[in-house]
Each structure stands twice: as C-alpha cells, then as structure tokens.
XYZ file of C-alpha atoms in Angstrom:
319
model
C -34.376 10.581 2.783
C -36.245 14.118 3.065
C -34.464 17.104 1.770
C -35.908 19.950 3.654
C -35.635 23.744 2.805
C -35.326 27.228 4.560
C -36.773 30.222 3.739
C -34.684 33.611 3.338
C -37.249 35.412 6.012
C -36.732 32.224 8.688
C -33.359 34.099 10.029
C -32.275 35.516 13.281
C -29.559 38.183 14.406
C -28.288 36.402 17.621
C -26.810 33.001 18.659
C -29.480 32.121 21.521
C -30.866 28.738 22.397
C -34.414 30.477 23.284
C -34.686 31.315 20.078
C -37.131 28.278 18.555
C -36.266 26.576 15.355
C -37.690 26.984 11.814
C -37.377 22.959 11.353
C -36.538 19.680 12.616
C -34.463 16.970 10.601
C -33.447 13.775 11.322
C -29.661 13.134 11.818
C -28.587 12.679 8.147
C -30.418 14.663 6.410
C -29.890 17.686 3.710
C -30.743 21.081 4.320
C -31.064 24.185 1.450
C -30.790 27.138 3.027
C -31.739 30.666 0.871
C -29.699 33.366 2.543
C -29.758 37.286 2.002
C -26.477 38.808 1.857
C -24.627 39.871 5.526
C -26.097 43.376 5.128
C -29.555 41.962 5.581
C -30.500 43.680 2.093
C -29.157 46.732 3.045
C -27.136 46.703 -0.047
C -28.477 46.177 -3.326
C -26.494 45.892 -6.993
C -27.933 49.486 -7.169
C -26.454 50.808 -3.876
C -24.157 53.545 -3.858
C -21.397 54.704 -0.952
C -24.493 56.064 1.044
C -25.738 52.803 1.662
C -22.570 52.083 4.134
C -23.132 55.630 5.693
C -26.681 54.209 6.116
C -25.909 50.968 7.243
C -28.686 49.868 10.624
C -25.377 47.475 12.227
C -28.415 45.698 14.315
C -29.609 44.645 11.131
C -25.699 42.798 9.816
C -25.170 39.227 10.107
C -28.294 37.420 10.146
C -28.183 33.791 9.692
C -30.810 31.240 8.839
C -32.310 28.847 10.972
C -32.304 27.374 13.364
C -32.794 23.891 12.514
C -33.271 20.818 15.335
C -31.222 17.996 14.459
C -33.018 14.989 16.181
C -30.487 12.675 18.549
C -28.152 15.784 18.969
C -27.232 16.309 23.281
C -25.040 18.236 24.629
C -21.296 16.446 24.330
C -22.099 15.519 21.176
C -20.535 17.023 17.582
C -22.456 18.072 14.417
C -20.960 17.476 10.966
C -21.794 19.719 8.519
C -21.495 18.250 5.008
C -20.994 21.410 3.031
C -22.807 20.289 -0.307
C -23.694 23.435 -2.409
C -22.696 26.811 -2.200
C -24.192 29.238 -5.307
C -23.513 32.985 -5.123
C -25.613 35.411 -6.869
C -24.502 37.236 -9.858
C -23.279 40.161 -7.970
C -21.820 40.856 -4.592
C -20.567 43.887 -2.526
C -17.209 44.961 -0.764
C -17.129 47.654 1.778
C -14.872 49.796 4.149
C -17.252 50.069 6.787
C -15.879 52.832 9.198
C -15.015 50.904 13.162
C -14.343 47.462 11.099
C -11.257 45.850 9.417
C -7.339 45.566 10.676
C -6.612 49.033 9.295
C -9.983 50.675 10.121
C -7.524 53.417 11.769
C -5.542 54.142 8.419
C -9.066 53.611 6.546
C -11.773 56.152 8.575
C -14.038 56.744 5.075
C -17.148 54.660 3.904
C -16.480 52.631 0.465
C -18.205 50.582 -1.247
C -17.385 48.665 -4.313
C -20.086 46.395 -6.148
C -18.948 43.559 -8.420
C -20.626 41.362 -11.281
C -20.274 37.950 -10.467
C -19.989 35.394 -13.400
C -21.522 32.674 -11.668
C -20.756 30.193 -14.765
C -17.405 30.499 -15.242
C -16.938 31.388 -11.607
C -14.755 34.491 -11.810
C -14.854 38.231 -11.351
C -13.138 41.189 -12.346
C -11.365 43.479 -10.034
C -10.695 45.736 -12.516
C -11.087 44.148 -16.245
C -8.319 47.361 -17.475
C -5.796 46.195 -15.305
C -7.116 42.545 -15.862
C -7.337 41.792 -12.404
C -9.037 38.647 -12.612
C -10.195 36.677 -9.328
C -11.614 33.160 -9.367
C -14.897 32.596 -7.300
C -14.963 29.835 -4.588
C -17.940 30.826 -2.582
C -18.487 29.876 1.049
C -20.965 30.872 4.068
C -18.652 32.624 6.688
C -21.620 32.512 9.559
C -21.616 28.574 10.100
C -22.801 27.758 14.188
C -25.066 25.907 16.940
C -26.499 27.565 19.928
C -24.330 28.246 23.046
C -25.033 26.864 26.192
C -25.176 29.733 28.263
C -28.080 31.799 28.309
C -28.765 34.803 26.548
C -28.308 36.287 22.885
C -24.692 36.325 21.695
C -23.931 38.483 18.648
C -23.404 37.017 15.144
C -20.555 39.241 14.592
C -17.403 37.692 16.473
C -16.826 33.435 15.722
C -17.263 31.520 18.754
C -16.073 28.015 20.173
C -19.581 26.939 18.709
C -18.765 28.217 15.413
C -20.500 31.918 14.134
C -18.723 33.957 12.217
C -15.438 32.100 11.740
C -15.113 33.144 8.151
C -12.987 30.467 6.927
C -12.553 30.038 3.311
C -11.541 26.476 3.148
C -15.048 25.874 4.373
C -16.518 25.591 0.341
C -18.543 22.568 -1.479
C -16.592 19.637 -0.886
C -15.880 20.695 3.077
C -16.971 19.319 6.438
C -16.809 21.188 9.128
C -17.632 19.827 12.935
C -19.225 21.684 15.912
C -19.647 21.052 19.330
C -23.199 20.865 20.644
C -23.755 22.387 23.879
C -27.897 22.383 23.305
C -30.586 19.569 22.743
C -30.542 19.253 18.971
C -27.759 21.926 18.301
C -30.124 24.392 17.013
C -27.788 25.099 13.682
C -27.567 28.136 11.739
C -26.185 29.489 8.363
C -25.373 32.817 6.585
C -23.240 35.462 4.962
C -22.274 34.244 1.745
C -18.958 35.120 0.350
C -18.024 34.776 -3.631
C -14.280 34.934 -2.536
C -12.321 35.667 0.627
C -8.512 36.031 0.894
C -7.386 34.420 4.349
C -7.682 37.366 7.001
C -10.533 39.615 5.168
C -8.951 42.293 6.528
C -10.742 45.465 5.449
C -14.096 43.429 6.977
C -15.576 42.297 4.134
C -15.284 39.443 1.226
C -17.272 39.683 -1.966
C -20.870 39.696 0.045
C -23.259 38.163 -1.764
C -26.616 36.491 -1.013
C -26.474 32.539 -1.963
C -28.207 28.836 -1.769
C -26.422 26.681 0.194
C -26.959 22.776 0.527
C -25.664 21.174 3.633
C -26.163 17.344 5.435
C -26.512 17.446 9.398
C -25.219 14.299 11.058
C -25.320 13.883 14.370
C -21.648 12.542 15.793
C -21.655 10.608 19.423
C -17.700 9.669 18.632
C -15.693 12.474 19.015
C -15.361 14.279 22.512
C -12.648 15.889 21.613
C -14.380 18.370 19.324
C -14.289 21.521 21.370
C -13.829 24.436 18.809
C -14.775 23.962 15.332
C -12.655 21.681 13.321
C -13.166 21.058 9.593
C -11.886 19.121 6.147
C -11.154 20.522 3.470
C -11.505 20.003 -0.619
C -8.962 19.511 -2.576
C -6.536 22.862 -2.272
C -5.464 23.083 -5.773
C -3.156 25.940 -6.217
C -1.909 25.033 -9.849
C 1.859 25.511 -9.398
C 0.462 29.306 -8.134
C 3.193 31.902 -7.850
C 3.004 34.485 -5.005
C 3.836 37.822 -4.202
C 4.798 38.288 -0.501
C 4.885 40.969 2.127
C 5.273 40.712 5.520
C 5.415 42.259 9.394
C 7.967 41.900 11.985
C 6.992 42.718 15.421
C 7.021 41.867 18.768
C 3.279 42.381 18.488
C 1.502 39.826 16.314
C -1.068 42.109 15.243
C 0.901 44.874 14.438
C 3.061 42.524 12.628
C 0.050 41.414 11.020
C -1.073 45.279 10.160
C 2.637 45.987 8.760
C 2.247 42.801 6.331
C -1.197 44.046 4.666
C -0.077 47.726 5.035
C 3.171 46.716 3.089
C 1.129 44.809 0.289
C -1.337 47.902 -0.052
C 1.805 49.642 -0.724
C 3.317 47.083 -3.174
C 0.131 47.409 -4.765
C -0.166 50.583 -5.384
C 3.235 51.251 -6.672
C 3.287 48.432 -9.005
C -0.318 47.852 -9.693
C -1.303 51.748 -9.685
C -4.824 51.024 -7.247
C -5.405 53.387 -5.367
C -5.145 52.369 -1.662
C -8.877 51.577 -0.579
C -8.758 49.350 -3.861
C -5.920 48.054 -2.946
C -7.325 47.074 1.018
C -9.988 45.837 -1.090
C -8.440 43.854 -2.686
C -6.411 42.622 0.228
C -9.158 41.220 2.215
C -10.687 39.540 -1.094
C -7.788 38.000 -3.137
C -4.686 37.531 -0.419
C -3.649 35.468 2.349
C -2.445 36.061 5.719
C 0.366 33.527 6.884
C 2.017 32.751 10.042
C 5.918 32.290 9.101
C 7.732 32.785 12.038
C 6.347 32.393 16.161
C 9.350 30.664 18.108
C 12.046 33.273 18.062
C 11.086 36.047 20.314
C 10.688 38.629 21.070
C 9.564 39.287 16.784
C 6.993 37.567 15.283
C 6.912 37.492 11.074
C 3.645 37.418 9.387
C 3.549 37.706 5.544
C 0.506 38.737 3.378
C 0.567 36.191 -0.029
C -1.124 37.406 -2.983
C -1.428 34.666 -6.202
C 0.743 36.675 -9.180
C -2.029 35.257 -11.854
C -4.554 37.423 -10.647
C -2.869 40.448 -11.414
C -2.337 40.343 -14.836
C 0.642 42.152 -16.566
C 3.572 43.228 -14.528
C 4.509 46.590 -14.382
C 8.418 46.807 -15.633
C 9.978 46.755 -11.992
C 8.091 43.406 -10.908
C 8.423 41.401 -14.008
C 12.168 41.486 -13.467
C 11.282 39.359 -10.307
C-alpha cells in the first residue's frame, strides 16, 4: 500500500470543488499531511501582540489538499482514519478583536505564545501558579468539497465538515463525511495542541503539525449527512471539575453567562487576570448542555478539570 505525502505550500483558503487536487489515492490509503499553523505563518514563536493587530484575515485558515480519493461519488461517505497528529514545540493563543463568544466584553488584541513539550505532551499555563495542561492535539479544519458551486470560506464548519473544531477528533478517531463531489476532494488544517470544548475566545493552542490520516471510501452508509465521528478512549482519570453555568431563555447568552461566570471564578480564586483567564477558557474547559426541556430557561455549565489548576486558594479547597 502507498503512503503518499503533502506538502505545507499545497494548501488552499476556500472549500471549492474547482479548485484541482494536489494528489490522487486509492480508497485505503494513508495520507501525511505537513500543515502551517491557522494564521498561515502569520505568527511565529517570536511574534509579539502586533502580530494580531497585523493579522491579513484572507490569509487564516488554510488547509491542505485537496486530495482525490479514487471510487468516491457523490452519496457516498469518506472515513477518515485519524492516525497521527504531532504538534510543534510551540503554539499561539489569541484574542483576535470581531472573534470569540465574548469578543464584546474582550475588544483588545492578545496574544499569548506557549512552549509545547511535545514528549511528555503537556504545557504550562503559567508554571508559578502551576497551571499545568495536558496536550491532545487535533486538526480542527477536517472537510470535502461542497456541491454547490463557488468558494466557501474555511472559517465557519459545514455539513461537509471545515472548521468543526472538535476535540474528540485526535489519533485514535474516525471521523465520516459526506461526499457531494467525484472523489471528495479532502482537505486538512489548523492544528490545535489542546482545545477545551467551545474555544470560546477563538482560538486553541495554534500550532503547525504532521498529521497521518487513511481515506476509505464508504458506499454503506446513506445516512451520513453531517459529519459523524468515533472517538478514542475518553479517559478522564476519576477527573474532578469545577463548574459554572448560564441560565437563560437564550442559549447563547446562557452559554456567555457560563464562561463569563468561570472567568470570574477564575480570577478570584486563581488571581489571572481576565484575558488569561478567557484564555484559558477556550483552551482547558468544557462547554456542556445540562438542561434544554424545561422552558422557557436553558442551563449551560462551563467544566474546568480541578488538576490543572494546581493549589487551591483557601476559599476553594474547602470545596
């Protein structure tokens, strides 16, 4: 069986089935892909805040491809073994002004860059406060080309897949796609060393990465509209949590209150300031659905895993 390789410069910045691929593989086969970080190289381990004031937004969310998978017609699905997934050994996190849940409450360019430990799989938030945050890299831009003609940004995820940002989507995952185009035309990018459920300030732990996937063409499973996926084993290690949440009538203000209120908790207990603390947020917690049937209030908690916070302050070890 051929294992087949693209290049970091074989990338485009729009889902669109005109666009030709960079290879053809047979149904089956392995991929490695060599992907630039979502900001294009924009931002470097060097870069300061005036890189985000700087940022060319044409330029964000290229992925690479796209590769023909032989035998693939529209109707049919494409599995996506995820294989391999290696980070770099640093990464980026950003309040990028017009992005995020709280972009509102959060109108200032940040920009925080992180050394990545890429053998023990773990970085520091803040090694003082021993915030300590396990790597479990992923690409968030996983997709095939629409049907309908015309270039489609990379930004938002589609029902073809794009930026869907899911974090469950690491080595050991498969994920399944509907193809609406003669060989799918798949693409990959935007690596993330971590993402908490949400990433609601925008923006994981961006980092360029390798990433090994098989492409197997499916004929048995119509019912594959949207993208659907398996995941690894979820091993949470008898985790303990910290949870906030929203109640509202609005689900995404509910969902604003919960992240607002854990910025909050965070900042009293923690002592971040509170664009470390959104940081934070969008790389290390989890957004939950805990309540939808009765109306007119919906509750939606934020989760955050106590272990990566390191010592309690006195209030919250007495929980």
């Amino acid at each position: 069986m051929s294992i087949h390789a693209v290049k970091r410069s074989q990338c485009h910045l729009a889902w669109d089935n005109s666009i030709a691929p960079v290879l053809r593989v047979k149904s089956g086969e392995i991929v490695t892909f060599d992907c630039l970080d979502a900001s294009n190289g924009q931002i470097t381990p060097d870069s300061t805040v005036d890189a985000i004031k700087s940022l060319v937004f044409s330029q964000l969310d290229q992925v690479n491809g796209p590769v023909f998978v032989e035998g693939a017609a529209p109707g049919d699905t494409l599995q996506i073994d995820v294989l391999r997934v290696a980070p770099a050994p640093w990464g980026w996190t950003a309040c990028i002004p017009g992005f995020g849940l709280l972009t509102d409450e959060f109108p200032e360019p940040a920009l925080k860059i992180w050394e990545l430990d890429t053998e023990n799989m773990v970085t520091y938030f803040d090694k003082e406060k021993t915030i300590r945050i396990p790597l479990r890299p992923f690409a968030g831009e996983m997709g095939v080309a629409p049907g309908k003609e015309g270039a489609f940004s990379t930004i938002p995820p589609y029902a073809t897949g794009g930026n869907i940002d899911t974090k469950h989507l690491s080595a050991g995952a498969t994920l399944f796609l509907p193809v609406e185009v003669e060989g799918a035309l798949f693409s990959i990018g935007d690596g993330h060393a971590v993402q908490g459920d949400g990433e609601v300030c925008g923006t994981a732990i961006e980092t360029p990465m390798t990433v090994s996937v098989r492409l197997t063409v499916r004929k048995d499973r119509p019912y594959i509209k949207t993208p659907h996926f398996t995941t690894p084993k979820v091993n949470i290690q008898d985790e303990e949590y910290y949870c906030t949440t929203g109640v509202d009538a609005d689900m995404r203000e509910a969902t604003r209150a919960a992240v607002r209120n854990m910025i909050d908790f965070l900042c009293a207990e923690h002592a971040l300031d509170r664009v470390a603390a959104y940081m934070l947020c969008s790389v290390a917690a989890d957004l939950r659905l805990h309540e939808v049937v009765d109306m007119p209030n919906y509750v939606v908690g934020m989760m955050i895993p106590r272990s990566i916070l390191g010592a309690s302050t006195p209030s919250e070890s007495k929980l």
